Coordinates of C-alpha atoms and ligand atoms in Angstrom, one line a residue:
X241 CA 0.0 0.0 0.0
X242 CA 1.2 3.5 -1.5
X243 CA 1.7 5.6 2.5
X244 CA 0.4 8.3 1.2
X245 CA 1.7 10.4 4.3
X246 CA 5.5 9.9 4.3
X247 CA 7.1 12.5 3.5
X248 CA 10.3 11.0 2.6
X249 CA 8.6 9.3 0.1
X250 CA 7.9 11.7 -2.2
X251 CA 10.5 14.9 -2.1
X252 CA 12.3 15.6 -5.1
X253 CA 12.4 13.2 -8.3
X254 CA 11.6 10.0 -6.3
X255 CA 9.4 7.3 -8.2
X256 CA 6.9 5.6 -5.7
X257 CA 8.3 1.7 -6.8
X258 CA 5.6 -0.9 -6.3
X259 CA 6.6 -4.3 -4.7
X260 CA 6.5 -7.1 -6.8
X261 CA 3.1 -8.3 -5.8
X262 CA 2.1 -11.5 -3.9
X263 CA 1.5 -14.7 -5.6
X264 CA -2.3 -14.7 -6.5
X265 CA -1.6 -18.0 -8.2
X266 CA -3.2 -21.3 -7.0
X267 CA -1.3 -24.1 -6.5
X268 CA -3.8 -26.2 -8.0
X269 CA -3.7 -24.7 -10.9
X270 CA -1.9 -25.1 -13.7
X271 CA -1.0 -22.0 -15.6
X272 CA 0.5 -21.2 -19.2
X273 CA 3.1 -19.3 -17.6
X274 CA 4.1 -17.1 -14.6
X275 CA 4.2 -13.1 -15.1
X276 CA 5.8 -11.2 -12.5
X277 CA 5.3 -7.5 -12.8
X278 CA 6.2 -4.5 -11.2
X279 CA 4.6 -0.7 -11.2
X280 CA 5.9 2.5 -10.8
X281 CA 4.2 6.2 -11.1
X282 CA 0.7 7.2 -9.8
X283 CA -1.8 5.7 -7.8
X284 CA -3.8 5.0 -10.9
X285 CA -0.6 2.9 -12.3
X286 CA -1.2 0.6 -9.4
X287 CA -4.5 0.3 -9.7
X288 CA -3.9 -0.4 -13.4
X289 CA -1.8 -3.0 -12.2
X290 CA -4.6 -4.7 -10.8
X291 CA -6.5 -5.0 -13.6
X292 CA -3.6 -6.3 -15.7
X293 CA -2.9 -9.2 -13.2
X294 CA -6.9 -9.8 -13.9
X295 CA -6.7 -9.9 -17.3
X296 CA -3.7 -11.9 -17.1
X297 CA -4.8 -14.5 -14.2
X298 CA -8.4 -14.6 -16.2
X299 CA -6.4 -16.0 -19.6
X300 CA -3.9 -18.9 -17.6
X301 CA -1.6 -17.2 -16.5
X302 CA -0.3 -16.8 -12.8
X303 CA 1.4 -14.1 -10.5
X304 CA 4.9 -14.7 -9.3
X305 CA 6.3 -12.3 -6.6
X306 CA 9.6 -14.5 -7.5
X307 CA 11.3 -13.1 -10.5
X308 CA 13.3 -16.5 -10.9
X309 CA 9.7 -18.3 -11.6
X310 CA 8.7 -16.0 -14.2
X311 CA 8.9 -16.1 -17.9
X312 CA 7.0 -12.9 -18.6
X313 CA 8.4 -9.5 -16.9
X314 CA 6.1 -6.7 -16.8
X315 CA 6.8 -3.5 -15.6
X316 CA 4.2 -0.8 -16.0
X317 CA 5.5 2.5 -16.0
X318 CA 5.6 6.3 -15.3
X319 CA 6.8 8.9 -17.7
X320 CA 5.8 12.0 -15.1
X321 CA 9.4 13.0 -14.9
X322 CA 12.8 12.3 -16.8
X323 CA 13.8 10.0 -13.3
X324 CA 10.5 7.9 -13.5
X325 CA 11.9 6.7 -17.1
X326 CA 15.1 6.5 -16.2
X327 CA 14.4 5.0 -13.3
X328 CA 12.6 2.4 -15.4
X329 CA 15.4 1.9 -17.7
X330 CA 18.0 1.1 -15.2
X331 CA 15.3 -1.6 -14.1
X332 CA 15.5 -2.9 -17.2
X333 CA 19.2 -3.5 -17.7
X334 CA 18.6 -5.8 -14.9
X335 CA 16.0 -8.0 -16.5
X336 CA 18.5 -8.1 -19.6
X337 CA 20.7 -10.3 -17.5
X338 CA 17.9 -12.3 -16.6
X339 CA 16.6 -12.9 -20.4
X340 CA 20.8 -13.8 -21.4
X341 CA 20.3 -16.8 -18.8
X342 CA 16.8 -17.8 -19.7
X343 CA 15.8 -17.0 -23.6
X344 CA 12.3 -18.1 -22.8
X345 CA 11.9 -15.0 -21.1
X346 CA 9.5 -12.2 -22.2
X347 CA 9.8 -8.6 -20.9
X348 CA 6.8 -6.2 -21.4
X349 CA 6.9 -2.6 -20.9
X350 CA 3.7 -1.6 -19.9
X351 CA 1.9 2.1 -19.4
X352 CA 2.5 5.8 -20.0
X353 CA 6.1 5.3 -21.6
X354 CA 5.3 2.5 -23.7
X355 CA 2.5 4.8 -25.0
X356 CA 4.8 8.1 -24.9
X357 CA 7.6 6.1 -26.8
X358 CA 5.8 3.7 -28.6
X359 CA 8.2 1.3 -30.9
X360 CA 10.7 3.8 -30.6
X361 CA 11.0 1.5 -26.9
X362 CA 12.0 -1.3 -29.3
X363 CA 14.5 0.8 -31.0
X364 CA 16.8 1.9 -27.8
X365 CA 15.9 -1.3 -25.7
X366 CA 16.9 -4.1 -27.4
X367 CA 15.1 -6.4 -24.8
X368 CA 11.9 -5.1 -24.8
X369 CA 9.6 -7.8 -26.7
X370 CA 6.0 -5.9 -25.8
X371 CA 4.8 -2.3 -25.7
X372 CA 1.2 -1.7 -24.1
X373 CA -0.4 1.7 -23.5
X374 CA -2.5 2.0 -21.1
X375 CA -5.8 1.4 -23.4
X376 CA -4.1 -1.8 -24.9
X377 CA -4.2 -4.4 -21.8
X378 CA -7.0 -6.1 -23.1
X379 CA -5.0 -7.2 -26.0
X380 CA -2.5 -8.7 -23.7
X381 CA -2.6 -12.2 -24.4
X382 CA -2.8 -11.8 -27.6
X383 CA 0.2 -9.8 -27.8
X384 CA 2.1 -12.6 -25.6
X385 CA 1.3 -15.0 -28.2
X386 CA 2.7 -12.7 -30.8
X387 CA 5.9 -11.9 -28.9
X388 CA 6.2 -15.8 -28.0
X389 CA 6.4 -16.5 -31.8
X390 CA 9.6 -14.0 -32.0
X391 CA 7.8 -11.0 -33.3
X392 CA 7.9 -7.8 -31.4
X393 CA 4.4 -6.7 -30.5
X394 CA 3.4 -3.1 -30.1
X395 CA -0.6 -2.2 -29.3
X396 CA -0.6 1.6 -28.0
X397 CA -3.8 2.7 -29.3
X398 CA -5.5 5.2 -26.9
X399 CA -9.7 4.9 -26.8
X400 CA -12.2 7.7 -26.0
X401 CA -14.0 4.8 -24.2
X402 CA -11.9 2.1 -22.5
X403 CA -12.8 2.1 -19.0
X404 CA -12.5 -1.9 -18.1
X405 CA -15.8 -0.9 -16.4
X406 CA -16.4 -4.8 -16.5
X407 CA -13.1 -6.1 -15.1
X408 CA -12.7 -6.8 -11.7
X409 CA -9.1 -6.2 -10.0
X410 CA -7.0 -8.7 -8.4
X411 CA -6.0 -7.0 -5.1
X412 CA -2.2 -7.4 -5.3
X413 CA -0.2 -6.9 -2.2
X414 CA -2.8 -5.5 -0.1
X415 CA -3.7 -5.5 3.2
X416 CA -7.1 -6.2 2.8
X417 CA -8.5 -3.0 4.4
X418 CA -7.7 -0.2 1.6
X419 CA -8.3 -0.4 -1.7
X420 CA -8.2 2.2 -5.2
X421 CA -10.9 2.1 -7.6
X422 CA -10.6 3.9 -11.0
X423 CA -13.3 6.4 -11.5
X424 CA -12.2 7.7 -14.6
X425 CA -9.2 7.7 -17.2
X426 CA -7.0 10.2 -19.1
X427 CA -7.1 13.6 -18.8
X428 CA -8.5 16.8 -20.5
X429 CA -6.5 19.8 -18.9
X430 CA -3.4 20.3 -20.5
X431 CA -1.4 21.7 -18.0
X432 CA 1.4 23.0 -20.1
X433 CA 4.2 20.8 -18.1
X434 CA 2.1 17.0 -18.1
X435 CA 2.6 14.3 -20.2
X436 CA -0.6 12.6 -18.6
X437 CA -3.1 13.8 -21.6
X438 CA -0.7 12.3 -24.0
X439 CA -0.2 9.2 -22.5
X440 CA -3.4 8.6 -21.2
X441 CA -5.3 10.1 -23.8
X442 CA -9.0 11.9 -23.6
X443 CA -10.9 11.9 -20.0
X444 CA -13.7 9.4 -20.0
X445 CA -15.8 8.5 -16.7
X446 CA -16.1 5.0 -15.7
X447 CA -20.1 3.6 -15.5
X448 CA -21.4 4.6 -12.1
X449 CA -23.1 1.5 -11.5
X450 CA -19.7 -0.8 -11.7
X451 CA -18.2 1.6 -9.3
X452 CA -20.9 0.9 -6.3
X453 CA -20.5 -2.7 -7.5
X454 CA -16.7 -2.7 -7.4
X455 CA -16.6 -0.6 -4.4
X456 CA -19.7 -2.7 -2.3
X457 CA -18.1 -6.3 -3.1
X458 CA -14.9 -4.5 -2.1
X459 CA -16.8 -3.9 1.6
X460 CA -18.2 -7.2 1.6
X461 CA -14.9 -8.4 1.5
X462 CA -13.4 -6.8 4.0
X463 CA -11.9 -3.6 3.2
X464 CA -12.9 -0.6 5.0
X465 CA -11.6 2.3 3.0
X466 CA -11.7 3.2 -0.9
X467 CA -10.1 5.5 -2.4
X468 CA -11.8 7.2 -6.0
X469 CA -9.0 7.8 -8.3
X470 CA -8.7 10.3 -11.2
X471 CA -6.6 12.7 -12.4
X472 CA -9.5 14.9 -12.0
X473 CA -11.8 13.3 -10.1
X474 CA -14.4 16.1 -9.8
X475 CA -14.9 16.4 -13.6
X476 CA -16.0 13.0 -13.3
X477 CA -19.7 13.0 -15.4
X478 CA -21.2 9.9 -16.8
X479 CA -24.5 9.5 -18.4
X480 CA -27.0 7.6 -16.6
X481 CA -29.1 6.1 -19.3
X482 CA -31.7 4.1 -17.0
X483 CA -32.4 7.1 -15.1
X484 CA -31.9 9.4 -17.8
X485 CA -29.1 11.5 -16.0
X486 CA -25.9 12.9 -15.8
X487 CA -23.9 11.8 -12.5
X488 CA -21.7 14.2 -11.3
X489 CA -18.8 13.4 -8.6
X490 CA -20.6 14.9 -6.0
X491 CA -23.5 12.4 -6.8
X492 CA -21.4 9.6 -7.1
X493 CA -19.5 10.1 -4.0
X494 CA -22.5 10.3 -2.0
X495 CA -23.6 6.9 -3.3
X496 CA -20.8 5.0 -2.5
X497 CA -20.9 6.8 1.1
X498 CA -24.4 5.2 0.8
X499 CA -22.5 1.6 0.6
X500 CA -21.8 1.2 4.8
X501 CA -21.0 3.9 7.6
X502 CA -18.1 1.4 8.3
X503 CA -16.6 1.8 4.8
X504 CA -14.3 5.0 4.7
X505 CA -14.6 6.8 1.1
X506 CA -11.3 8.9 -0.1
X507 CA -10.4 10.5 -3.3
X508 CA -8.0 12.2 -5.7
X509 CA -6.7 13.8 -7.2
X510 CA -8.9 17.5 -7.3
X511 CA -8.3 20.1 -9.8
X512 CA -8.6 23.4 -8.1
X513 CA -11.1 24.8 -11.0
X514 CA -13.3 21.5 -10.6
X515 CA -14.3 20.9 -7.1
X516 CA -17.5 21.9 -6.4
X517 CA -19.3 23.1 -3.2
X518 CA -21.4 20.2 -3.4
X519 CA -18.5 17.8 -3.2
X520 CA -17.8 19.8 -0.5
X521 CA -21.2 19.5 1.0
X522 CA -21.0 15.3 0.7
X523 CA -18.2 15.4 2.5
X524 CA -19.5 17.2 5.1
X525 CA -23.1 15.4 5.2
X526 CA -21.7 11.8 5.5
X527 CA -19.0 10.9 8.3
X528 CA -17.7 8.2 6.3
X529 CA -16.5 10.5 3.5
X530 CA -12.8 11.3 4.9
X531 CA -12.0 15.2 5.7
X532 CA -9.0 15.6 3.3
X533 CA -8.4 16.8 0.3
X534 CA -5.6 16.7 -2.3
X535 CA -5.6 20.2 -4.1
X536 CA -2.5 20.3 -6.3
X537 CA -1.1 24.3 -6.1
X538 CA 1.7 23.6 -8.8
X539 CA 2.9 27.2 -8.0
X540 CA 1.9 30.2 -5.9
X541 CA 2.5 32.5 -8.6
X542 CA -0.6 33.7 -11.0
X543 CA 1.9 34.3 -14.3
X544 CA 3.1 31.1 -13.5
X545 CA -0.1 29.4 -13.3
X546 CA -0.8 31.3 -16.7
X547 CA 2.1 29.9 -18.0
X548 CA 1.5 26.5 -16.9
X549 CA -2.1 26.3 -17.9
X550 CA -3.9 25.7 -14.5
X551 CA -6.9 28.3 -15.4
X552 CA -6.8 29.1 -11.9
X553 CA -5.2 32.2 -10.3
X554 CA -3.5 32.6 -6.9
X555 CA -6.6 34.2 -5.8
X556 CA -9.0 31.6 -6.9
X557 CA -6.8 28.9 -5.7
X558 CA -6.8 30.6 -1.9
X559 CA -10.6 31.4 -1.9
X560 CA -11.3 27.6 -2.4
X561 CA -9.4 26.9 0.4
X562 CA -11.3 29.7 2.3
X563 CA -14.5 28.2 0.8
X564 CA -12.9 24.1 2.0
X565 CA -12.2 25.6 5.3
X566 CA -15.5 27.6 5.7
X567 CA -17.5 24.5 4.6
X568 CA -15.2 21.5 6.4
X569 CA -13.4 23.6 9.3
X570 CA -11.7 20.2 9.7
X571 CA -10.4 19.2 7.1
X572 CA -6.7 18.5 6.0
X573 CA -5.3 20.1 2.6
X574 CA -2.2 18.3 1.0
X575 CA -0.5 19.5 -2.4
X576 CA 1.4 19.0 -5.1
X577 CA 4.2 21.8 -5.8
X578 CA 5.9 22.0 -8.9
X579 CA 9.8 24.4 -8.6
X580 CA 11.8 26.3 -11.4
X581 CA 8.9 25.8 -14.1
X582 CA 10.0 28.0 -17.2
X583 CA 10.6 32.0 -15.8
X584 CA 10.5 31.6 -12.5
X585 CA 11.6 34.2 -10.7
X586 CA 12.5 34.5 -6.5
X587 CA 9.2 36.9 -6.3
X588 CA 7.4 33.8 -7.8
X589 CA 8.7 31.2 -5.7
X590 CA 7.8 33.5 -2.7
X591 CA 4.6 33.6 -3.9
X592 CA 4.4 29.7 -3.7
X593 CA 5.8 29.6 -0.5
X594 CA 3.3 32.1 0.9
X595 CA 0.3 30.5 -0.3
X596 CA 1.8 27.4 1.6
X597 CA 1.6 29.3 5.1
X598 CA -1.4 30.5 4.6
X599 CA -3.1 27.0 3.3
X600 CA -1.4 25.3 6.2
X601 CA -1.2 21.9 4.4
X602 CA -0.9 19.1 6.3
X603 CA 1.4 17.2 3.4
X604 CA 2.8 18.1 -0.4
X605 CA 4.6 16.2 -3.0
X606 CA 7.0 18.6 -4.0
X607 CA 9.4 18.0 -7.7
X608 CA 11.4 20.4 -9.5
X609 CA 10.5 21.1 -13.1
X610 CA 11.5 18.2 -15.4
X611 CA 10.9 19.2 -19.0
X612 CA 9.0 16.6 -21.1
X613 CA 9.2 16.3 -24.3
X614 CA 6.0 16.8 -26.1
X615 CA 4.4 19.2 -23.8
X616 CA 3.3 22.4 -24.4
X617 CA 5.4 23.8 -22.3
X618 CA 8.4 21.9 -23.9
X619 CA 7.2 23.8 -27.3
X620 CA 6.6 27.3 -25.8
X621 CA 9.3 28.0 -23.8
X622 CA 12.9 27.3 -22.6
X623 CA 13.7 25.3 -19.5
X624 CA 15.8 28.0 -18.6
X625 CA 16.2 27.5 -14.4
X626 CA 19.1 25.8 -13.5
X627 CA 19.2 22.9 -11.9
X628 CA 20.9 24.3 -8.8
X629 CA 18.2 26.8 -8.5
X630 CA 16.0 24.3 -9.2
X631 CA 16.7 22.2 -6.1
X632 CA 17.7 25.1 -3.8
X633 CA 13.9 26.4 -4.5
X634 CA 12.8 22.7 -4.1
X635 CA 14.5 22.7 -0.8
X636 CA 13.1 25.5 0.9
X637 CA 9.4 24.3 -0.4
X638 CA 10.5 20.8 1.4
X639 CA 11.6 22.9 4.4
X640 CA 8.4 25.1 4.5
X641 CA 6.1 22.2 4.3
X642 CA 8.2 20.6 6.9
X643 CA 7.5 23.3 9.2
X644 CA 4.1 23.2 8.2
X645 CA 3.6 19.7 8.8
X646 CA 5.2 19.7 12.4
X647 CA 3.0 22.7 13.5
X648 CA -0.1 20.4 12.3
X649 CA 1.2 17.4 14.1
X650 CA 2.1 19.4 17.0
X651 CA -1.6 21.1 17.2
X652 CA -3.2 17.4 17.0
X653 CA -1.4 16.3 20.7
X654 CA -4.2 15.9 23.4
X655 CA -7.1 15.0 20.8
X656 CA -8.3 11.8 20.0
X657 CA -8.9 10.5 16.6
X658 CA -10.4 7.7 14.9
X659 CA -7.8 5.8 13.4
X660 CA -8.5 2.7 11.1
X661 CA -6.0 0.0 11.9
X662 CA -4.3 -1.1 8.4
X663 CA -1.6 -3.5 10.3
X664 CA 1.2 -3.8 12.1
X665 CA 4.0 -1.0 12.3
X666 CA 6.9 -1.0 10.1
X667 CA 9.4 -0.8 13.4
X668 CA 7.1 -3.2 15.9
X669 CA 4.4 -6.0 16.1
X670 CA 4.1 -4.8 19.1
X671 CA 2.6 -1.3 17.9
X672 CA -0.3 -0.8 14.9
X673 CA -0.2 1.5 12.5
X674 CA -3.5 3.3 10.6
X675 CA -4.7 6.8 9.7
X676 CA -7.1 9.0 10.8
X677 CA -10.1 10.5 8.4
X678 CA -7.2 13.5 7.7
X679 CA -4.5 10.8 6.0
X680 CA -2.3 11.2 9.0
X681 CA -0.2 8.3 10.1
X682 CA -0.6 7.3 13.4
X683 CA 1.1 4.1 15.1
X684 CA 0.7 3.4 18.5
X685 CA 0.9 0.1 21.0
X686 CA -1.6 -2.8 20.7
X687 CA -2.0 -2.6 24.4
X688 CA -3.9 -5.7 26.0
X689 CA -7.0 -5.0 23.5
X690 CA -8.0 -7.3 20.9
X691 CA -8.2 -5.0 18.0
X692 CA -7.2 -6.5 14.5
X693 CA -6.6 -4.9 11.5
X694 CA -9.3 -3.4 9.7
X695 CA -11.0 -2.6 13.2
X696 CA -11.4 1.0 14.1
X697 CA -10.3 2.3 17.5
X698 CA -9.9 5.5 18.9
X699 CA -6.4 6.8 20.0
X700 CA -5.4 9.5 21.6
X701 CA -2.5 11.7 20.3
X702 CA 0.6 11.6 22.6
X703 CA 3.6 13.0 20.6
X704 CA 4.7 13.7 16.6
X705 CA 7.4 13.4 14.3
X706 CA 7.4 15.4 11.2
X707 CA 5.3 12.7 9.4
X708 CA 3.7 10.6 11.8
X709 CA 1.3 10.9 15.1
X710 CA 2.2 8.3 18.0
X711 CA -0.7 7.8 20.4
X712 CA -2.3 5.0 22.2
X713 CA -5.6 3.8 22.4
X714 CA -8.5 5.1 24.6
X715 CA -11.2 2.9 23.2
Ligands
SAH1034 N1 -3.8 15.2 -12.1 C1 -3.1 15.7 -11.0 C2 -1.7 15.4 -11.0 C3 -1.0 14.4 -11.8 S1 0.7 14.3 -11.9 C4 -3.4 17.2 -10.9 O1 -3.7 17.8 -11.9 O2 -3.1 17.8 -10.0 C5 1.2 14.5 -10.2 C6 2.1 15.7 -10.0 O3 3.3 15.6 -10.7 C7 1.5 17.0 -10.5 O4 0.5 17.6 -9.7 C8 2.7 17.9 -10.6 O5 3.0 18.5 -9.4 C9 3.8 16.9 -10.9 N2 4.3 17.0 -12.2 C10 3.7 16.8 -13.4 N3 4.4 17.0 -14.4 C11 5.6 17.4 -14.0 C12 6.9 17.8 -14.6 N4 7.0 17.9 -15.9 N5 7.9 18.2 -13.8 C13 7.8 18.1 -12.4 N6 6.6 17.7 -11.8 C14 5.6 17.4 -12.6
SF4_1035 FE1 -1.5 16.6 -15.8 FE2 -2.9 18.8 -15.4 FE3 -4.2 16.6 -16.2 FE4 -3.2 16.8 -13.7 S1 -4.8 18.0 -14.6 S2 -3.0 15.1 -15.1 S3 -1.3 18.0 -14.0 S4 -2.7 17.8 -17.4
F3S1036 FE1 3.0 8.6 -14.3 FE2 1.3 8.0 -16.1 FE3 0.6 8.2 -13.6 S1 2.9 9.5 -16.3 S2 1.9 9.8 -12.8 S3 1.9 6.7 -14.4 S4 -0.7 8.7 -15.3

């Protein structure tokens, strides 16, 4: 499970890396082949990952955690920033040596840089034997069977449809409590600095009915929290044709609130210029529907925001926190800060660090500018920040937030929160770890209770770190 919450997890250029997931394969059974397969990027990635292992496990073939098993490699991958690829390549070079010592081995690259680089992939990685965009996975086996004959096989179409409304994710490596389900695909904005629209093609909203499906066998399974993922969740809008309507997010939300007071609803990510106030109302009408949202800021700046195509002004961005804070006075905000994007001056990276103290967040990721190619940005203007000032800017966004994040910890000592327990913590079985509603970390000692994970408990706040509450449990 992605912690959402560490901070060292996400400062500068760092790729979230998933684990190699646990074996859903069945002893029992026996399958074409084992595919082991890794993801890197976005919460979305992962959650893509699930529904490749479906399609996968659904046409005979079974998940390895151990690479040694497995003659098809997979890794599905993140073209955000120029580290995510590299990152990716280096992690290739190391499945080459694995391919020399077994030839029957097939290695797949998977997601928004097969799609951003297409067979051009095959051209500067030799090893490569499948490209897959992200609209592509049902084509999978049939593009294994392709590759096994010694052809290369390429499918990176992108659809104005392709939701896998109908397919139902493996949970991969998880702890059985939280769970992502896709809400929608692609993205519409063009913020001058994403590859995301060209990778992931056209926004499309995912049938609203297969969400409370997905998300109610989800509960009936076990898991107590959900989290709705988009790029831009709140433009979510999909076209109820029994009922004759349009569902907004606001609507949807509510309904899979509806699902069980014990199931916990999250969601991200929310474009400043799309949330609504009735989101915000939801959110304040049903407990269940977690107080925190994810408002990427990308820069405190207005000419920068211009310049990076957020249609949202410094203004606008702080009077819907006003509004957030006015409607949900307890409610965490967490962002997304972008440093040394094209121009930037020390007047505009004031600017973002202002509107920092006066949101308060709880939580950023923060990067530095990484130019992709492509991008409007890329074809409007020069990358012309240095690197140096690059990270020095970066640095004094990660100390800001870190002071930021301390005074929030500090101010939730004494109070008592409902925390879902998601499992033991990293350092001791002797302590749980879980989050409250406002995606804080919390760990604190099992005590002589018989809580389990999954249960919620209350637990009083004791002491912080920078990133984490420690507490212990008062009922
Ligand atoms: N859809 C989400 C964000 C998706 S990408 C939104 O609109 O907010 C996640 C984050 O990566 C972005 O919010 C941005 O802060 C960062 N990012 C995207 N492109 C980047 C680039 N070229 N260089 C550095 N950071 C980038
Ligand atoms: Fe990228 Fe902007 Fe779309 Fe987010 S909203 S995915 S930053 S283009
Ligand atoms: Fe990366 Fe693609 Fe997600 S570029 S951030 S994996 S949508």
């Amino acid at each position: 499970m992605i912690q959402l919450l560490e901070i060292e997890n996400k400062l500068h250029d760092e790729v979230r890396q998933g684990e190699a997931y646990a074996p859903v394969s069945d002893s029992n059974i026996a399958y074409k082949k084992y595919f082991y397969i890794e993801s890197y990027g976005c919460a979305m990635n992962f959650s893509d990952t699930e529904i490749i292992a479906s399609i996968l496990n659904s046409n005979g073939y079974g998940a390895t955690r151990n690479l040694e098993e497995a003659e098809l490699i997979f890794v599905n991958t993140c073209s955000i920033r120029e580290k995510a690829e590299a990152t990716v390549r280096k992690r290739l070079t190391e499945f080459r040596k694995l391919k020399e010592a077994n030839k029957r081995i097939l290695v797949g690259v998977l997601g928004c840089m097969a799609e951003r680089l297409k067979t051009k992939l095959l051209e500067e990685e030799k090893l490569v034997d499948m490209v897959i965009g992200p609209d592509s996975y049902r084509s999978l086996p049939s593009l294994i069977a392709q590759a096994e004959t010694g052809q290369k096989a390429v499918n990176v179409l992108l659809s104005r449809e392709e939701t896998y409304a109908d397919i139902s994710p493996i949970r991969l490596d998880s702890n059985g409590v939280c769970a992502f389900v896709s809400i929608m695909r692609g993205c519409n904005n063009m913020c001058s600095f994403c590859v995301v629209p060209f990778t992931r093609g056209r926004e499309r909203s995912r049938d609203a009915y297969s969400i409370i499906a997905e998300s109610t066998e989800l509960f009936n399974n076990g898991y107590k929290e959900i989290t709705l993922l988009g790029q831009n969740v709140d433009s979510y809008y999909w076209y109820d044709e029994k009922k004759d309507q349009q569902i907004t997010f606001a609507q949807l939300l509510e309904q899979v609130a509806l699902i069980h007071p014990a199931l916990r609803i999250r969601f991200s990510t929310s474009h400043p210029k799309d949330i609504t106030d009735d989101v915000l109302f939801v959110m304040a009408k049903y407990d269940n529907v977690c107080n925190h949202i994810h408002l990427p800021l990308q820069s405190g700046s207005t000419r920068l925001l211009q310049l990076m195509n957020r249609t949202y002004s410094k203004g606008w961005y702080t009077t819907k926190v006003d509004r957030i804070k006015e409607i949900l006075p307890n409610c965490t905000i967490t962002a997304d800060i972008i440093t040394g994007f094209c121009t930037e001056t020390e007047e505009d990276h004031q600017e973002t660090l202002e509107v920092m103290e006066y949101c308060g967040y709880d939580m950023s990721y923060m990067y530095y500018y990484s130019e992709r190619p492509g991008t409007l940005a890329a074809k409007r203007f020069e990358d012309d920040i240095p690197l140096d000032v690059k990270k020095r800017r970066l640095q004094e966004v990660v100390d800001m937030q870190g002071k930021l994040s301390t005074a929030g910890n500090l101010k939730d000592i004494g109070k008592t929160f409902k925390i879902l327990i998601e499992g033991d913590s990293k350092k001791s079985e002797l302590d749980f770890t879980g989050r409250s509603e406002h995606n804080k970390s919390v760990v604190f000692p099992k005590g002589n209770f018989n809580y389990k994970k999954g249960d919620y408990v209350l637990v009083k706040v004791k002491e912080c770190t920078r990133a984490t509450l420690i507490g212990e449990i008062v009922g």
